[in-house]
Amino acid sequence: MTTERSLVLVKPDGYARGLTGEVLRRIEAKGYRLAALKVVSADTDMLHRHYAEHEGKPFFEPLVAFMSSGPVCAAVVEGDRCIEGFRTLAGSTDPTGAAPGSIRGDLGRDWGKKVQKNIVHGSDSPESAEREIGIWFPEL
Ligand code: DAT
Ligand code: MG
């Protein structure tokens, strides 16, 4: 077993739709622990750092604009292999193709803005998780 931490965000679409509780419920039902939790209005500096790997891609600036369009719920999720586990709970990036049973597959769809409004973010590696936790929870 490898205990990991993941940075999970309920994005502005999920927060505005009142899906925060449903996302957190699924995380806890899976057996992961909410080690830290808060509602944040992210500024563009934070988001540029958070999405640094996507800088220069055509969807980068629209993504940052969307992510700063409203509050998000940020969580540090803890558990054995929770990085891969949460990404499985989230489903694939495009909600239209995400598997039923996943957060994006059950609750997301094509809203006419490509795949921007896909409800959640989850770290993709232990290195990304620690970097992202430093951005969203500098106090930890
Ligand atoms: P994920 O969130 O599944 O890790 P990612 O890291 O590749 O996906 O991309 C980050 C976010 O950027 C993703 O959740 C939605 C948006 N995005 C990704 N690919 C996109 C594309 N081709 N067009 C528009 N937005 C995109
Ligand atoms: Mg990603």
JSON list of C-alpha atoms in Angstrom, two decimals, residues 4-106:
[
{"chain": "A", "resi": 4, "resn": "GLU", "atom": "CA", "xyz": [-0.74, 9.34, -1.13]},
{"chain": "A", "resi": 5, "resn": "ARG", "atom": "CA", "xyz": [-2.19, 12.82, -1.16]},
{"chain": "A", "resi": 6, "resn": "SER", "atom": "CA", "xyz": [-4.09, 14.25, -4.13]},
{"chain": "A", "resi": 7, "resn": "LEU", "atom": "CA", "xyz": [-5.27, 17.78, -4.80]},
{"chain": "A", "resi": 8, "resn": "VAL", "atom": "CA", "xyz": [-8.91, 17.69, -5.83]},
{"chain": "A", "resi": 9, "resn": "LEU", "atom": "CA", "xyz": [-10.90, 20.68, -7.07]},
{"chain": "A", "resi": 10, "resn": "VAL", "atom": "CA", "xyz": [-14.63, 20.96, -7.57]},
{"chain": "A", "resi": 11, "resn": "LYS", "atom": "CA", "xyz": [-14.44, 23.40, -10.47]},
{"chain": "A", "resi": 12, "resn": "PRO", "atom": "CA", "xyz": [-16.69, 26.50, -10.85]},
{"chain": "A", "resi": 13, "resn": "ASP", "atom": "CA", "xyz": [-19.28, 24.53, -12.85]},
{"chain": "A", "resi": 14, "resn": "GLY", "atom": "CA", "xyz": [-19.54, 21.79, -10.24]},
{"chain": "A", "resi": 15, "resn": "TYR", "atom": "CA", "xyz": [-19.60, 24.29, -7.36]},
{"chain": "A", "resi": 16, "resn": "ALA", "atom": "CA", "xyz": [-22.28, 26.45, -9.04]},
{"chain": "A", "resi": 17, "resn": "ARG", "atom": "CA", "xyz": [-24.40, 23.37, -9.78]},
{"chain": "A", "resi": 18, "resn": "GLY", "atom": "CA", "xyz": [-24.35, 22.34, -6.13]},
{"chain": "A", "resi": 19, "resn": "LEU", "atom": "CA", "xyz": [-22.35, 19.19, -6.81]},
{"chain": "A", "resi": 20, "resn": "THR", "atom": "CA", "xyz": [-19.67, 19.76, -4.16]},
{"chain": "A", "resi": 21, "resn": "GLY", "atom": "CA", "xyz": [-21.39, 17.51, -1.62]},
{"chain": "A", "resi": 22, "resn": "GLU", "atom": "CA", "xyz": [-21.90, 14.76, -4.20]},
{"chain": "A", "resi": 23, "resn": "VAL", "atom": "CA", "xyz": [-18.21, 14.82, -5.19]},
{"chain": "A", "resi": 24, "resn": "LEU", "atom": "CA", "xyz": [-17.06, 14.79, -1.55]},
{"chain": "A", "resi": 25, "resn": "ARG", "atom": "CA", "xyz": [-19.57, 12.01, -0.79]},
{"chain": "A", "resi": 26, "resn": "ARG", "atom": "CA", "xyz": [-18.04, 9.83, -3.49]},
{"chain": "A", "resi": 27, "resn": "ILE", "atom": "CA", "xyz": [-14.52, 10.50, -2.20]},
{"chain": "A", "resi": 28, "resn": "GLU", "atom": "CA", "xyz": [-15.49, 9.51, 1.33]},
{"chain": "A", "resi": 29, "resn": "ALA", "atom": "CA", "xyz": [-17.60, 6.55, 0.19]},
{"chain": "A", "resi": 30, "resn": "LYS", "atom": "CA", "xyz": [-14.53, 5.21, -1.61]},
{"chain": "A", "resi": 31, "resn": "GLY", "atom": "CA", "xyz": [-12.70, 5.31, 1.72]},
{"chain": "A", "resi": 32, "resn": "TYR", "atom": "CA", "xyz": [-10.43, 8.29, 1.17]},
{"chain": "A", "resi": 33, "resn": "ARG", "atom": "CA", "xyz": [-9.97, 10.94, 3.83]},
{"chain": "A", "resi": 34, "resn": "LEU", "atom": "CA", "xyz": [-10.54, 14.67, 3.46]},
{"chain": "A", "resi": 35, "resn": "ALA", "atom": "CA", "xyz": [-7.35, 15.99, 5.03]},
{"chain": "A", "resi": 36, "resn": "ALA", "atom": "CA", "xyz": [-8.09, 19.64, 4.18]},
{"chain": "A", "resi": 37, "resn": "LEU", "atom": "CA", "xyz": [-11.02, 21.45, 2.61]},
{"chain": "A", "resi": 38, "resn": "LYS", "atom": "CA", "xyz": [-11.92, 25.02, 1.65]},
{"chain": "A", "resi": 39, "resn": "VAL", "atom": "CA", "xyz": [-13.81, 27.23, -0.79]},
{"chain": "A", "resi": 40, "resn": "VAL", "atom": "CA", "xyz": [-11.52, 29.51, -2.79]},
{"chain": "A", "resi": 41, "resn": "SER", "atom": "CA", "xyz": [-11.86, 32.17, -5.47]},
{"chain": "A", "resi": 42, "resn": "ALA", "atom": "CA", "xyz": [-8.70, 31.51, -7.43]},
{"chain": "A", "resi": 43, "resn": "ASP", "atom": "CA", "xyz": [-6.74, 34.34, -9.00]},
{"chain": "A", "resi": 44, "resn": "THR", "atom": "CA", "xyz": [-5.10, 34.05, -12.40]},
{"chain": "A", "resi": 45, "resn": "ASP", "atom": "CA", "xyz": [-1.59, 33.84, -10.93]},
{"chain": "A", "resi": 46, "resn": "MET", "atom": "CA", "xyz": [-2.55, 30.72, -8.95]},
{"chain": "A", "resi": 47, "resn": "LEU", "atom": "CA", "xyz": [-4.23, 29.21, -12.00]},
{"chain": "A", "resi": 48, "resn": "HIS", "atom": "CA", "xyz": [-1.27, 29.90, -14.30]},
{"chain": "A", "resi": 49, "resn": "ARG", "atom": "CA", "xyz": [0.89, 28.01, -11.79]},
{"chain": "A", "resi": 50, "resn": "HIS", "atom": "CA", "xyz": [-1.67, 25.24, -11.34]},
{"chain": "A", "resi": 51, "resn": "TYR", "atom": "CA", "xyz": [-2.00, 24.65, -15.10]},
{"chain": "A", "resi": 52, "resn": "ALA", "atom": "CA", "xyz": [1.65, 25.43, -16.00]},
{"chain": "A", "resi": 53, "resn": "GLU", "atom": "CA", "xyz": [1.96, 22.16, -17.97]},
{"chain": "A", "resi": 54, "resn": "HIS", "atom": "CA", "xyz": [-0.73, 23.44, -20.38]},
{"chain": "A", "resi": 55, "resn": "GLU", "atom": "CA", "xyz": [0.76, 26.90, -20.95]},
{"chain": "A", "resi": 56, "resn": "GLY", "atom": "CA", "xyz": [0.88, 27.75, -24.66]},
{"chain": "A", "resi": 57, "resn": "LYS", "atom": "CA", "xyz": [-1.94, 25.37, -25.62]},
{"chain": "A", "resi": 58, "resn": "PRO", "atom": "CA", "xyz": [-4.97, 26.95, -27.33]},
{"chain": "A", "resi": 59, "resn": "PHE", "atom": "CA", "xyz": [-7.28, 26.09, -24.44]},
{"chain": "A", "resi": 60, "resn": "PHE", "atom": "CA", "xyz": [-4.97, 27.51, -21.73]},
{"chain": "A", "resi": 61, "resn": "GLU", "atom": "CA", "xyz": [-6.26, 31.10, -21.39]},
{"chain": "A", "resi": 62, "resn": "PRO", "atom": "CA", "xyz": [-9.96, 30.11, -21.73]},
{"chain": "A", "resi": 63, "resn": "LEU", "atom": "CA", "xyz": [-9.33, 27.44, -19.07]},
{"chain": "A", "resi": 64, "resn": "VAL", "atom": "CA", "xyz": [-7.78, 29.97, -16.68]},
{"chain": "A", "resi": 65, "resn": "ALA", "atom": "CA", "xyz": [-10.68, 32.38, -17.35]},
{"chain": "A", "resi": 66, "resn": "PHE", "atom": "CA", "xyz": [-13.22, 29.65, -16.63]},
{"chain": "A", "resi": 67, "resn": "MET", "atom": "CA", "xyz": [-11.44, 28.54, -13.48]},
{"chain": "A", "resi": 68, "resn": "SER", "atom": "CA", "xyz": [-11.47, 32.11, -12.14]},
{"chain": "A", "resi": 69, "resn": "SER", "atom": "CA", "xyz": [-15.13, 32.68, -13.07]},
{"chain": "A", "resi": 70, "resn": "GLY", "atom": "CA", "xyz": [-16.44, 31.55, -9.68]},
{"chain": "A", "resi": 71, "resn": "PRO", "atom": "CA", "xyz": [-15.55, 29.81, -6.44]},
{"chain": "A", "resi": 72, "resn": "VAL", "atom": "CA", "xyz": [-14.07, 26.33, -6.38]},
{"chain": "A", "resi": 73, "resn": "CYS", "atom": "CA", "xyz": [-13.89, 23.83, -3.54]},
{"chain": "A", "resi": 74, "resn": "ALA", "atom": "CA", "xyz": [-10.33, 22.63, -2.96]},
{"chain": "A", "resi": 75, "resn": "ALA", "atom": "CA", "xyz": [-9.54, 19.46, -1.04]},
{"chain": "A", "resi": 76, "resn": "VAL", "atom": "CA", "xyz": [-6.50, 17.48, -0.02]},
{"chain": "A", "resi": 77, "resn": "VAL", "atom": "CA", "xyz": [-7.55, 13.86, -0.34]},
{"chain": "A", "resi": 78, "resn": "GLU", "atom": "CA", "xyz": [-5.53, 11.20, 1.41]},
{"chain": "A", "resi": 79, "resn": "GLY", "atom": "CA", "xyz": [-5.49, 7.43, 1.01]},
{"chain": "A", "resi": 80, "resn": "ASP", "atom": "CA", "xyz": [-3.78, 4.43, -0.48]},
{"chain": "A", "resi": 81, "resn": "ARG", "atom": "CA", "xyz": [-3.27, 5.01, -4.23]},
{"chain": "A", "resi": 82, "resn": "CYS", "atom": "CA", "xyz": [-5.79, 7.85, -4.07]},
{"chain": "A", "resi": 83, "resn": "ILE", "atom": "CA", "xyz": [-4.19, 9.71, -7.01]},
{"chain": "A", "resi": 84, "resn": "GLU", "atom": "CA", "xyz": [-5.09, 6.99, -9.51]},
{"chain": "A", "resi": 85, "resn": "GLY", "atom": "CA", "xyz": [-8.21, 6.18, -7.50]},
{"chain": "A", "resi": 86, "resn": "PHE", "atom": "CA", "xyz": [-9.63, 9.67, -7.68]},
{"chain": "A", "resi": 87, "resn": "ARG", "atom": "CA", "xyz": [-8.88, 9.93, -11.41]},
{"chain": "A", "resi": 88, "resn": "THR", "atom": "CA", "xyz": [-10.88, 6.73, -11.85]},
{"chain": "A", "resi": 89, "resn": "LEU", "atom": "CA", "xyz": [-13.72, 8.21, -9.79]},
{"chain": "A", "resi": 90, "resn": "ALA", "atom": "CA", "xyz": [-13.54, 11.37, -11.96]},
{"chain": "A", "resi": 91, "resn": "GLY", "atom": "CA", "xyz": [-13.61, 9.59, -15.31]},
{"chain": "A", "resi": 92, "resn": "SER", "atom": "CA", "xyz": [-11.98, 10.66, -18.55]},
{"chain": "A", "resi": 93, "resn": "THR", "atom": "CA", "xyz": [-11.45, 14.35, -19.37]},
{"chain": "A", "resi": 94, "resn": "ASP", "atom": "CA", "xyz": [-14.33, 14.71, -21.83]},
{"chain": "A", "resi": 95, "resn": "PRO", "atom": "CA", "xyz": [-17.59, 14.13, -19.89]},
{"chain": "A", "resi": 96, "resn": "THR", "atom": "CA", "xyz": [-19.42, 12.99, -23.01]},
{"chain": "A", "resi": 97, "resn": "GLY", "atom": "CA", "xyz": [-17.13, 9.99, -23.28]},
{"chain": "A", "resi": 98, "resn": "ALA", "atom": "CA", "xyz": [-16.56, 9.43, -19.57]},
{"chain": "A", "resi": 99, "resn": "ALA", "atom": "CA", "xyz": [-17.79, 6.10, -18.23]},
{"chain": "A", "resi": 100, "resn": "PRO", "atom": "CA", "xyz": [-21.15, 5.91, -16.47]},
{"chain": "A", "resi": 101, "resn": "GLY", "atom": "CA", "xyz": [-20.49, 5.54, -12.76]},
{"chain": "A", "resi": 102, "resn": "SER", "atom": "CA", "xyz": [-17.77, 8.18, -12.83]},
{"chain": "A", "resi": 103, "resn": "ILE", "atom": "CA", "xyz": [-18.31, 11.77, -11.66]},
{"chain": "A", "resi": 104, "resn": "ARG", "atom": "CA", "xyz": [-17.85, 13.20, -15.15]},
{"chain": "A", "resi": 105, "resn": "GLY", "atom": "CA", "xyz": [-19.77, 10.34, -16.76]},
{"chain": "A", "resi": 106, "resn": "ASP", "atom": "CA", "xyz": [-22.75, 10.59, -14.42]}
]
